[in-house]
């Protein structure tokens, strides 16, 4: 085996190993989310569920704007830091910044809540939610930047466990409805952030005297160009909620929100990989003169994994609806297959985003996102009155496809990534066939979905399956 092949194999094994560690903090919370979905759909009205989703959509826009995505800069620069003094300066400066911004944004967040039609108490709770989420995101990236991936995963699990416990208390035992749900999320973020901060402090001291204006400027110069992309991707992914509420009402948004739950499980499949990929892409860019060779290998393996995961989730979707979704939300079934294409292309979008961050070309991230945002708004606004929720679902899928295509072309200005075009075409064709079978809602169609999922994974992902099997056997024999 050549030195390059050995190095690539070592990187791949480290990438997969980190992915498995981080999967604890991704898969377990998603399972908990699925388990509490029947509770939320049974004890919240459709309108309350729609408003709950609206709050999450609003905070997902407010937080990156307020933070200027500084957590991304902290993660990237902690990886590259060579001294304890540098790490302390980056961490302390970003922490003070987030605390100050969270306090300053209270009146703005409250006003946004009132504009959304929320009552005063829920609007105040939304302010606390923004502050807690901001700290949670920052400290989580600090953990990852210092190599504490296991502690990061445990922190995310802590968030999910606390959230589920408080939801059970404040929605089921003490029926506070929407207020109870917002309190549960805020408490979960706060508890998890505190737990992760204790873990960070074992690796890096947090001292006020370490705060550095120069370090803060360095972080913000890196992270601020990512904000337009975050806003645009928010428009692509979440602005549909506001369009739906305006034209179709909060109840329709509740249906659309439930339709996104299963595709969100697919996003989990990528996120498990993405957290590790962000780190590996940055490390390779720091030490390798031609990282595109490794990035090309990763793309081919990743594409096979994503298609395989997509086919498996499509096959499992009818059973998921049967078990976990209340009958009043069953209209969401017909939106799900379209949304699958959106989350698939979004995974490729995030793959390219990691490379932009790794090579420190964050200013390029925003252009494609703006194009996608415009496409999404045009399709959604033009079609929502006539086609209802289908317009929003199609708009999301088309816009993510446009962003992924744009980035694939644009990134070749810096790196020459090679693509397995035949494999790409076959994978997309199988996704289309499986989705059509899913829409049939007949047993032959469901069986076809299962056959395609199992057959594809045995053919294209056999090496990964064998590797996982061998690892499990080694652990069992120890």
PDB file of C-alpha atoms in Angstrom, residues 35 40 70 126 169 183 200 264 277 304 325 339 361 431 459 472:
ATOM      1  CA  UNK A  35     -40.726   8.994  21.272  1.00  0.00           C
ATOM      2  CA  UNK A  40     -46.867  16.515  21.614  1.00  0.00           C
ATOM      3  CA  UNK A  70     -18.994  32.982  16.134  1.00  0.00           C
ATOM      4  CA  UNK A 126     -38.570  33.016  23.849  1.00  0.00           C
ATOM      5  CA  UNK A 169     -43.968  17.105  33.397  1.00  0.00           C
ATOM      6  CA  UNK A 183     -39.854  26.102  29.148  1.00  0.00           C
ATOM      7  CA  UNK A 200     -14.496  22.447  28.517  1.00  0.00           C
ATOM      8  CA  UNK A 264     -35.293  15.198   9.788  1.00  0.00           C
ATOM      9  CA  UNK A 277     -16.283  15.701   8.630  1.00  0.00           C
ATOM     10  CA  UNK A 304     -23.389   5.926  -1.357  1.00  0.00           C
ATOM     11  CA  UNK A 325     -48.225  10.014  14.144  1.00  0.00           C
ATOM     12  CA  UNK A 339     -39.223  16.724   1.427  1.00  0.00           C
ATOM     13  CA  UNK A 361     -13.328  30.673   2.033  1.00  0.00           C
ATOM     14  CA  UNK A 431     -34.698   7.539  -5.011  1.00  0.00           C
ATOM     15  CA  UNK A 459     -23.993  -3.599  -3.121  1.00  0.00           C
ATOM     16  CA  UNK A 472     -18.474  -4.993  16.863  1.00  0.00           C
TER      17      UNK A 472
END
